[in-house]
Amino acid sequence: MSTGNATSYDKKSVKDVEVKGKKVLLRCDFNVPLDKETGEITDEGRIVAALPTINYLLEQGAAVIACSHFGRPKGEFRSEFSLAPVAVCLAKHLGKPVKMAKDVIGSDAVSLAKGLQPGEIMLIENTRFHKEEEKNDPEFAKKLADMADIFVSDAFGSVHRAHASTEGVSHYLPAVSGFLLKKELDHIGGAISAPKRPLVAILGGAKVSDKLGVINNLMKIADSIIIGGGMAYTFFKAQGGRIGNSLCEDNEIENVLKMLENAKTRGVKLLLPVDSIAGSEFSNNTEPKTVLSNEIPDGMMALDIGPKAVEAFVNEIIAAKTVVWNGPMGVFEFSKFAEGTKAVANAVAQSHAISIIGGGDSAAAVRKFGLEDKITHISTGGGASLEFMEGKILPGIACLLDA
Ligand code: AMP
């Protein structure tokens, strides 16, 4: 029904459609962590994050049929992957009952959905109880869609996947974003399509191969690219440096050389960490030593960026008007090698730039240092935000109605 412009991030949201008296299929991200022994939810963050969209829909007089995937039940009904504990938690936060269906598209879900009144909410079972979910099977998607009049997508962490509950249903229902997804679209979409300049991209983490796509896309958009973390050392090796036992992906050397060339041609400033903090083993017990990043002694490995690198990176970040950051500068999980990541996190927090942090480890680092309140936007989707910044078409966004 609704296939929107694949490359536009300007999409209709719940506020742009009439939901009163309508049945709304709401795709949430209720993939919450459970205590393995007690089965209790150990972090309710994702459920709490879904409340604004749910409350808005209920207040507007919609009947909400919520759905989500949960873990990897591999296409089978398995009680340990039931969303029932989520329904209990959701009801607690909403202060009203959440009707829990015993199935996904079976007779229980269908009859509950049929009887659902405006202002009421139900939750269907884990969409991944059917293997058709991940295959984006059209018949399965139609059955999901048949329960509702409108599809609202609010699970950013899943929009890079073309599954029945993230994309398939949009072929049968008008599809719009919820508030959580809209926030991601506005912030990440805004930063990559119309950034305030200078735009400084900070990329780190272990592997260059994971970030090649992002670096190549940001090369077309950013004014400067800062590269730190384990991935930096492939760049030093590519340029003939000695990197000891530091992380290196030899099969990416050609790509890295192309990237360096590309940056020159495009006039993009590419900053690598001139110095590093190295240790003799991958451990917090090793003695840290400051070394030049292209002269790392044999038997040592770089585990963090050094003080000169920090100074250069911080100066660049402070002058930015937009910062996007994905990946730590070092092994920040080890206290002795966390300083580089901490300094970069502080600079991002203190800058007056619009700051956007991809999910995953950089988000964890910002939280660890207690800086999350000073960041414009911390994405809820690690993989999705990376693919977004790579400029890929994300099926769960492309399928939404254009604004
Ligand atoms: P990624 O998932 O690719 O963003 O990588 C994140 C991981 O990279 C974190 O767990 C860091 O500990 C690790 N990391 C960052 N810098 C280094 C480094 N210099 N050597 C080894 N691992 C690193």
Short mmCIF file of C-alpha atoms and ligand atoms in Angstrom, two decimals:
data_model
loop_
_atom_site.label_atom_id
_atom_site.label_comp_id
_atom_site.label_asym_id
_atom_site.label_seq_id
_atom_site.Cartn_x
_atom_site.Cartn_y
_atom_site.Cartn_z
CA MET A 1 0.00 0.00 0.00
CA SER A 2 2.49 2.64 1.11
CA THR A 3 5.87 2.60 -0.49
CA GLY A 4 7.55 5.92 0.07
CA ASN A 5 10.62 7.53 -1.40
CA ALA A 6 13.54 5.24 -0.57
CA THR A 7 16.09 7.96 0.05
CA SER A 8 13.97 10.53 1.87
CA TYR A 9 14.02 10.71 5.66
CA ASP A 10 11.09 13.09 5.71
CA LYS A 11 8.37 10.64 6.65
CA LYS A 12 4.86 10.91 8.04
CA SER A 13 4.52 10.26 11.75
CA VAL A 14 1.59 9.33 13.99
CA LYS A 15 0.83 13.03 14.24
CA ASP A 16 0.19 13.27 10.48
CA VAL A 17 -2.61 10.71 10.31
CA GLU A 18 -6.03 10.34 11.92
CA VAL A 19 -5.84 7.48 14.40
CA LYS A 20 -9.08 8.07 16.30
CA GLY A 21 -11.26 4.98 16.21
CA LYS A 22 -8.63 3.13 14.20
CA LYS A 23 -6.85 -0.12 14.99
CA VAL A 24 -3.12 0.51 14.95
CA LEU A 25 -0.52 -2.20 14.48
CA LEU A 26 2.44 -0.79 16.42
CA ARG A 27 5.86 -2.35 15.85
CA CYS A 28 7.88 -1.84 19.04
CA ASP A 29 11.29 -2.97 20.13
CA PHE A 30 10.52 -5.06 23.19
CA ASN A 31 13.66 -7.12 22.83
CA VAL A 32 14.52 -6.63 26.52
CA PRO A 33 17.13 -8.51 28.54
CA LEU A 34 15.83 -11.19 30.95
CA ASP A 35 17.46 -12.69 34.01
CA LYS A 36 18.34 -16.22 32.89
CA GLU A 37 17.37 -17.75 36.23
CA THR A 38 14.31 -15.80 37.35
CA GLY A 39 13.01 -14.84 33.89
CA GLU A 40 12.54 -11.27 35.12
CA ILE A 41 13.18 -8.26 32.91
CA THR A 42 16.52 -6.78 33.99
CA ASP A 43 16.31 -3.51 32.01
CA GLU A 44 12.93 -1.96 31.23
CA GLY A 45 14.47 0.86 29.16
CA ARG A 46 13.05 -0.26 25.83
CA ILE A 47 9.55 -0.65 27.29
CA VAL A 48 9.71 2.79 28.92
CA ALA A 49 10.98 4.27 25.65
CA ALA A 50 7.89 2.95 23.83
CA LEU A 51 5.44 4.69 26.22
CA PRO A 52 5.17 8.13 24.53
CA THR A 53 3.93 6.66 21.24
CA ILE A 54 1.62 4.18 22.99
CA ASN A 55 0.16 6.82 25.31
CA TYR A 56 -0.36 9.22 22.43
CA LEU A 57 -2.21 6.59 20.38
CA LEU A 58 -4.40 5.56 23.32
CA GLU A 59 -5.20 9.17 24.23
CA GLN A 60 -6.16 9.87 20.64
CA GLY A 61 -8.70 7.04 20.78
CA ALA A 62 -6.84 4.38 18.82
CA ALA A 63 -6.92 0.68 19.69
CA VAL A 64 -3.29 -0.47 19.84
CA ILE A 65 -2.13 -3.90 18.69
CA ALA A 66 1.51 -3.92 19.76
CA CYS A 67 4.02 -6.37 18.35
CA SER A 68 7.74 -7.06 18.58
CA HIS A 69 10.37 -9.69 18.07
CA PHE A 70 12.07 -11.11 21.14
CA GLY A 71 15.31 -13.05 21.01
CA ARG A 72 15.86 -15.79 18.46
CA PRO A 73 13.22 -18.50 18.84
CA LYS A 74 14.01 -19.65 15.27
CA GLY A 75 10.46 -19.77 13.97
CA GLU A 76 8.97 -21.90 16.75
CA PHE A 77 6.65 -21.27 19.67
CA ARG A 78 8.96 -21.45 22.69
CA SER A 79 7.73 -20.27 26.06
CA GLU A 80 11.10 -18.82 27.11
CA PHE A 81 10.73 -16.33 24.24
CA SER A 82 7.17 -15.33 25.10
CA LEU A 83 6.40 -11.61 25.34
CA ALA A 84 4.06 -12.25 28.30
CA PRO A 85 6.47 -10.67 30.87
CA VAL A 86 6.60 -7.57 28.65
CA ALA A 87 2.80 -7.28 28.74
CA VAL A 88 2.92 -7.30 32.57
CA CYS A 89 5.64 -4.65 32.65
CA LEU A 90 3.88 -2.52 30.05
CA ALA A 91 0.60 -2.66 32.00
CA LYS A 92 2.46 -1.51 35.13
CA HIS A 93 3.84 1.54 33.30
CA LEU A 94 0.61 2.38 31.47
CA GLY A 95 -1.59 1.90 34.53
CA LYS A 96 -4.06 -0.08 32.44
CA PRO A 97 -4.47 -3.68 31.33
CA VAL A 98 -2.54 -5.03 28.37
CA LYS A 99 -4.34 -7.97 26.79
CA MET A 100 -1.79 -10.65 25.96
CA ALA A 101 -2.59 -12.83 22.95
CA LYS A 102 -1.60 -16.49 23.05
CA ASP A 103 -0.43 -16.38 19.43
CA VAL A 104 0.78 -14.06 16.68
CA ILE A 105 -1.72 -14.29 13.83
CA GLY A 106 -3.78 -17.19 15.21
CA SER A 107 -7.38 -17.23 16.37
CA ASP A 108 -6.61 -15.75 19.81
CA ALA A 109 -4.79 -12.72 18.42
CA VAL A 110 -7.40 -12.19 15.71
CA SER A 111 -10.38 -12.37 18.08
CA LEU A 112 -8.70 -10.14 20.68
CA ALA A 113 -7.90 -7.61 17.95
CA LYS A 114 -11.46 -7.73 16.66
CA GLY A 115 -12.92 -6.91 20.07
CA LEU A 116 -10.32 -4.28 20.98
CA GLN A 117 -11.92 -0.91 21.79
CA PRO A 118 -10.53 2.62 21.34
CA GLY A 119 -8.13 3.39 24.18
CA GLU A 120 -7.33 -0.29 24.73
CA ILE A 121 -4.05 -2.07 24.09
CA MET A 122 -3.11 -5.66 23.38
CA LEU A 123 0.19 -7.39 22.66
CA ILE A 124 0.54 -10.25 20.23
CA GLU A 125 3.17 -12.93 20.72
CA ASN A 126 6.76 -12.77 19.49
CA THR A 127 6.65 -12.25 15.71
CA ARG A 128 9.67 -14.54 15.36
CA PHE A 129 7.56 -17.49 16.52
CA HIS A 130 6.87 -17.73 12.77
CA LYS A 131 9.76 -18.27 10.40
CA GLU A 132 7.77 -16.23 7.86
CA GLU A 133 8.59 -13.09 9.89
CA GLU A 134 12.26 -12.97 8.95
CA LYS A 135 11.51 -14.18 5.42
CA ASN A 136 9.13 -11.24 4.99
CA ASP A 137 6.51 -13.67 3.75
CA PRO A 138 3.68 -11.69 2.11
CA GLU A 139 0.89 -13.97 3.37
CA PHE A 140 2.13 -13.75 6.94
CA ALA A 141 2.51 -9.97 6.61
CA LYS A 142 -1.04 -9.72 5.25
CA LYS A 143 -2.42 -11.67 8.19
CA LEU A 144 -0.65 -9.31 10.59
CA ALA A 145 -1.90 -6.30 8.65
CA ASP A 146 -5.48 -7.62 8.46
CA MET A 147 -5.87 -7.07 12.20
CA ALA A 148 -5.35 -3.29 11.83
CA ASP A 149 -6.10 -0.12 9.80
CA ILE A 150 -2.74 1.65 10.18
CA PHE A 151 0.85 0.54 10.74
CA VAL A 152 3.05 2.55 13.10
CA SER A 153 6.73 1.66 13.14
CA ASP A 154 8.66 2.57 16.28
CA ALA A 155 11.44 -0.06 16.35
CA PHE A 156 14.45 1.77 14.92
CA GLY A 157 16.78 -1.08 15.88
CA SER A 158 14.99 -3.29 13.32
CA VAL A 159 14.46 -0.92 10.36
CA HIS A 160 17.53 -2.18 8.52
CA ARG A 161 15.81 -5.54 8.23
CA ALA A 162 13.05 -6.24 5.73
CA HIS A 163 10.91 -8.44 7.93
CA ALA A 164 7.15 -8.90 7.80
CA SER A 165 6.52 -6.76 10.90
CA THR A 166 9.02 -4.04 9.90
CA GLU A 167 8.37 -3.74 6.17
CA GLY A 168 6.00 -6.43 4.86
CA VAL A 169 2.88 -5.03 6.53
CA SER A 170 3.39 -1.66 4.81
CA HIS A 171 2.27 -3.29 1.54
CA TYR A 172 -1.20 -3.62 3.03
CA LEU A 173 -1.49 -0.68 5.44
CA PRO A 174 -0.63 3.02 5.43
CA ALA A 175 2.66 3.16 7.33
CA VAL A 176 3.98 6.00 9.51
CA SER A 177 6.62 6.42 12.20
CA GLY A 178 6.14 6.59 15.96
CA PHE A 179 7.93 9.21 18.06
CA LEU A 180 11.03 7.08 18.74
CA LEU A 181 11.65 6.36 15.09
CA LYS A 182 10.89 9.96 14.13
CA LYS A 183 13.56 11.17 16.54
CA GLU A 184 16.14 8.90 14.90
CA LEU A 185 15.08 10.06 11.42
CA ASP A 186 15.21 13.73 12.37
CA HIS A 187 18.59 13.50 14.06
CA ILE A 188 20.58 11.01 12.00
CA GLY A 189 18.78 11.86 8.76
CA GLY A 190 19.29 15.57 9.45
CA ALA A 191 22.98 15.15 10.23
CA ILE A 192 23.75 13.26 7.05
CA SER A 193 21.46 15.05 4.63
CA ALA A 194 21.76 18.68 5.78
CA PRO A 195 24.48 18.94 8.45
CA LYS A 196 25.50 22.17 10.14
CA ARG A 197 29.16 22.55 9.22
CA PRO A 198 31.81 21.67 10.01
CA LEU A 199 30.64 18.09 10.32
CA VAL A 200 33.17 15.97 12.19
CA ALA A 201 32.76 12.20 12.05
CA ILE A 202 34.50 10.12 14.72
CA LEU A 203 34.95 6.45 13.96
CA GLY A 204 36.55 3.87 16.17
CA GLY A 205 36.15 0.33 17.37
CA ALA A 206 37.93 -2.85 16.54
CA LYS A 207 37.48 -3.46 12.84
CA VAL A 208 37.98 -1.35 9.74
CA SER A 209 36.01 -3.89 7.73
CA ASP A 210 32.85 -3.14 9.77
CA LYS A 211 33.17 0.58 9.15
CA LEU A 212 34.35 0.75 5.53
CA GLY A 213 30.86 1.55 4.27
CA VAL A 214 30.36 4.30 6.84
CA ILE A 215 33.75 5.88 6.21
CA ASN A 216 33.19 5.84 2.46
CA ASN A 217 29.77 7.46 2.79
CA LEU A 218 30.92 10.01 5.36
CA MET A 219 33.79 10.88 3.05
CA LYS A 220 31.15 12.41 0.75
CA ILE A 221 29.52 14.37 3.55
CA ALA A 222 31.94 15.16 6.40
CA ASP A 223 34.50 17.96 6.63
CA SER A 224 36.79 15.87 8.85
CA ILE A 225 36.97 12.23 9.80
CA ILE A 226 38.68 11.18 13.01
CA ILE A 227 39.81 7.58 13.14
CA GLY A 228 40.70 5.93 16.42
CA GLY A 229 40.42 2.54 18.12
CA GLY A 230 41.87 -0.73 16.89
CA MET A 231 40.94 0.09 13.30
CA ALA A 232 43.45 2.97 13.13
CA TYR A 233 46.45 0.62 13.05
CA THR A 234 45.57 -0.87 9.67
CA PHE A 235 45.98 2.72 8.38
CA PHE A 236 49.44 3.00 9.95
CA LYS A 237 50.53 -0.36 8.58
CA ALA A 238 49.19 0.57 5.14
CA GLN A 239 51.47 3.62 5.20
CA GLY A 240 54.52 1.55 6.12
CA GLY A 241 54.38 2.07 9.89
CA ARG A 242 55.44 -0.49 12.53
CA ILE A 243 52.45 -1.49 14.61
CA GLY A 244 53.76 -4.38 16.74
CA ASN A 245 50.92 -6.69 17.76
CA SER A 246 48.21 -4.06 17.34
CA LEU A 247 44.98 -5.02 15.62
CA CYS A 248 45.37 -5.11 11.86
CA GLU A 249 43.30 -6.37 8.96
CA ASP A 250 45.84 -7.07 6.25
CA ASN A 251 43.21 -7.75 3.63
CA GLU A 252 41.84 -4.23 4.08
CA ILE A 253 45.15 -2.49 3.37
CA GLU A 254 44.26 -1.76 -0.24
CA ASN A 255 40.89 -0.32 0.77
CA VAL A 256 42.52 1.79 3.43
CA LEU A 257 45.04 3.20 0.94
CA LYS A 258 42.18 4.04 -1.42
CA MET A 259 40.42 5.80 1.45
CA LEU A 260 43.49 7.91 2.25
CA GLU A 261 43.73 8.87 -1.44
CA ASN A 262 40.03 9.60 -1.61
CA ALA A 263 40.24 11.90 1.41
CA LYS A 264 43.03 13.87 -0.30
CA THR A 265 41.12 14.17 -3.55
CA ARG A 266 37.97 15.31 -1.81
CA GLY A 267 39.73 17.66 0.58
CA VAL A 268 38.41 15.82 3.63
CA LYS A 269 40.66 16.13 6.65
CA LEU A 270 41.44 12.62 7.90
CA LEU A 271 42.91 12.52 11.41
CA LEU A 272 44.70 9.45 12.72
CA PRO A 273 46.05 9.16 16.29
CA VAL A 274 49.73 10.22 16.07
CA ASP A 275 50.46 8.52 19.37
CA SER A 276 48.99 5.60 21.28
CA ILE A 277 49.03 3.96 24.68
CA ALA A 278 50.33 0.46 24.25
CA GLY A 279 50.60 -2.60 26.45
CA SER A 280 52.39 -5.89 26.12
CA GLU A 281 49.18 -7.90 26.34
CA PHE A 282 45.43 -7.45 25.91
CA SER A 283 44.74 -6.90 29.59
CA ASN A 284 44.24 -4.22 32.21
CA ASN A 285 47.23 -5.63 34.12
CA THR A 286 49.77 -4.67 31.50
CA GLU A 287 51.97 -1.58 32.00
CA PRO A 288 50.74 1.27 29.72
CA LYS A 289 53.38 3.00 27.60
CA THR A 290 52.99 6.04 25.34
CA VAL A 291 54.40 5.36 21.87
CA LEU A 292 54.22 6.81 18.37
CA SER A 293 51.48 5.00 16.47
CA ASN A 294 53.74 4.23 13.51
CA GLU A 295 56.61 3.04 15.73
CA ILE A 296 55.00 0.57 18.10
CA PRO A 297 57.70 -1.68 19.55
CA ASP A 298 57.63 -5.38 18.74
CA GLY A 299 55.69 -7.35 21.32
CA MET A 300 53.44 -4.38 22.21
CA MET A 301 49.93 -3.53 21.07
CA ALA A 302 48.14 -0.19 20.94
CA LEU A 303 45.15 -0.23 23.28
CA ASP A 304 44.23 3.46 23.40
CA ILE A 305 45.01 6.74 21.66
CA GLY A 306 47.81 8.80 23.21
CA PRO A 307 47.87 12.37 24.66
CA LYS A 308 48.91 14.11 21.42
CA ALA A 309 46.14 12.34 19.54
CA VAL A 310 43.66 13.34 22.24
CA GLU A 311 44.69 16.98 21.94
CA ALA A 312 44.33 17.00 18.15
CA PHE A 313 40.99 15.16 18.23
CA VAL A 314 39.57 17.38 20.97
CA ASN A 315 40.52 20.56 19.06
CA GLU A 316 38.75 19.26 15.99
CA ILE A 317 35.64 18.24 17.94
CA ILE A 318 35.36 21.53 19.83
CA ALA A 319 35.24 23.45 16.53
CA ALA A 320 32.50 21.24 15.06
CA LYS A 321 28.88 22.22 14.51
CA THR A 322 27.81 18.60 13.99
CA VAL A 323 29.49 15.52 15.40
CA VAL A 324 28.62 11.92 14.58
CA TRP A 325 30.42 9.26 16.58
CA ASN A 326 30.52 5.51 16.24
CA GLY A 327 33.07 3.30 18.02
CA PRO A 328 35.43 3.77 20.99
CA MET A 329 38.98 5.16 20.72
CA GLY A 330 40.49 2.27 22.64
CA VAL A 331 39.71 -0.64 24.92
CA PHE A 332 37.62 1.57 27.21
CA GLU A 333 36.44 -1.49 29.13
CA PHE A 334 39.96 -1.54 30.70
CA SER A 335 40.41 1.40 33.10
CA LYS A 336 44.04 1.92 32.04
CA PHE A 337 43.01 2.33 28.40
CA ALA A 338 39.79 4.30 28.79
CA GLU A 339 41.26 7.83 28.83
CA GLY A 340 41.16 8.41 25.06
CA THR A 341 37.53 7.43 24.76
CA LYS A 342 36.71 9.45 27.88
CA ALA A 343 38.44 12.57 26.54
CA VAL A 344 36.63 12.29 23.21
CA ALA A 345 33.30 11.72 25.00
CA ASN A 346 33.92 14.81 27.15
CA ALA A 347 34.80 16.90 24.12
CA VAL A 348 31.65 15.78 22.30
CA ALA A 349 29.58 16.55 25.40
CA GLN A 350 31.16 19.98 25.91
CA SER A 351 31.06 21.06 22.28
CA HIS A 352 28.22 23.25 21.10
CA ALA A 353 27.72 20.90 18.18
CA ILE A 354 24.69 18.79 17.42
CA SER A 355 26.02 15.47 18.66
CA ILE A 356 24.83 12.11 17.46
CA ILE A 357 26.09 8.85 18.85
CA GLY A 358 25.50 5.55 17.10
CA GLY A 359 24.32 2.77 19.39
CA GLY A 360 26.52 0.01 20.71
CA ASP A 361 29.89 0.67 22.34
CA SER A 362 30.11 4.45 21.94
CA ALA A 363 26.67 4.77 23.52
CA ALA A 364 27.82 2.48 26.33
CA ALA A 365 30.95 4.62 26.79
CA VAL A 366 28.97 7.87 27.00
CA ARG A 367 26.68 6.30 29.61
CA LYS A 368 29.63 4.89 31.53
CA PHE A 369 31.11 8.40 31.80
CA GLY A 370 27.72 9.85 32.80
CA LEU A 371 27.53 12.20 29.82
CA GLU A 372 24.32 11.06 28.13
CA ASP A 373 22.40 14.22 29.14
CA LYS A 374 24.88 16.36 27.24
CA ILE A 375 24.45 14.53 23.94
CA THR A 376 21.85 15.66 21.39
CA HIS A 377 20.91 12.14 20.34
CA ILE A 378 22.04 8.66 21.31
CA SER A 379 20.70 6.20 18.79
CA THR A 380 18.82 3.15 20.03
CA GLY A 381 19.96 0.99 17.11
CA GLY A 382 23.62 0.01 16.73
CA GLY A 383 23.39 -1.89 13.44
CA ALA A 384 20.59 0.28 12.10
CA SER A 385 22.39 3.56 12.85
CA LEU A 386 25.55 2.27 11.17
CA GLU A 387 23.65 1.29 8.03
CA PHE A 388 21.80 4.62 8.15
CA MET A 389 25.12 6.49 8.20
CA GLU A 390 26.39 4.28 5.39
CA GLY A 391 23.66 5.85 3.26
CA LYS A 392 22.00 2.48 2.72
CA ILE A 393 18.32 2.26 1.97
CA LEU A 394 16.72 0.95 5.14
CA PRO A 395 13.61 -1.05 4.21
CA GLY A 396 11.74 -0.17 7.41
CA ILE A 397 12.18 3.54 6.68
CA ALA A 398 11.77 3.46 2.91
CA CYS A 399 8.34 1.87 3.30
CA LEU A 400 6.90 4.75 5.35
CA LEU A 401 4.65 7.38 3.76
CA ASP A 402 6.50 10.51 2.69
CA ALA A 403 5.63 13.65 4.61
P1 AMP B 1 33.28 -2.24 17.44
O1 AMP B 1 32.23 -3.23 17.85
O2 AMP B 1 33.94 -2.55 16.14
O3 AMP B 1 32.75 -0.81 17.52
O4 AMP B 1 34.44 -2.37 18.47
C1 AMP B 1 34.30 -2.07 19.82
C2 AMP B 1 35.38 -2.77 20.56
O5 AMP B 1 36.64 -2.39 20.02
C3 AMP B 1 35.42 -2.45 22.01
O6 AMP B 1 35.07 -3.59 22.74
C4 AMP B 1 36.86 -2.05 22.27
O7 AMP B 1 37.40 -2.65 23.40
C5 AMP B 1 37.58 -2.54 21.04
N1 AMP B 1 38.79 -1.76 20.75
C6 AMP B 1 38.89 -0.43 20.63
N2 AMP B 1 40.18 -0.07 20.43
C7 AMP B 1 40.91 -1.21 20.42
C8 AMP B 1 42.29 -1.50 20.25
N3 AMP B 1 43.18 -0.52 20.06
N4 AMP B 1 42.68 -2.78 20.29
C9 AMP B 1 41.78 -3.77 20.49
N5 AMP B 1 40.47 -3.56 20.66
C10 AMP B 1 40.03 -2.30 20.62
#
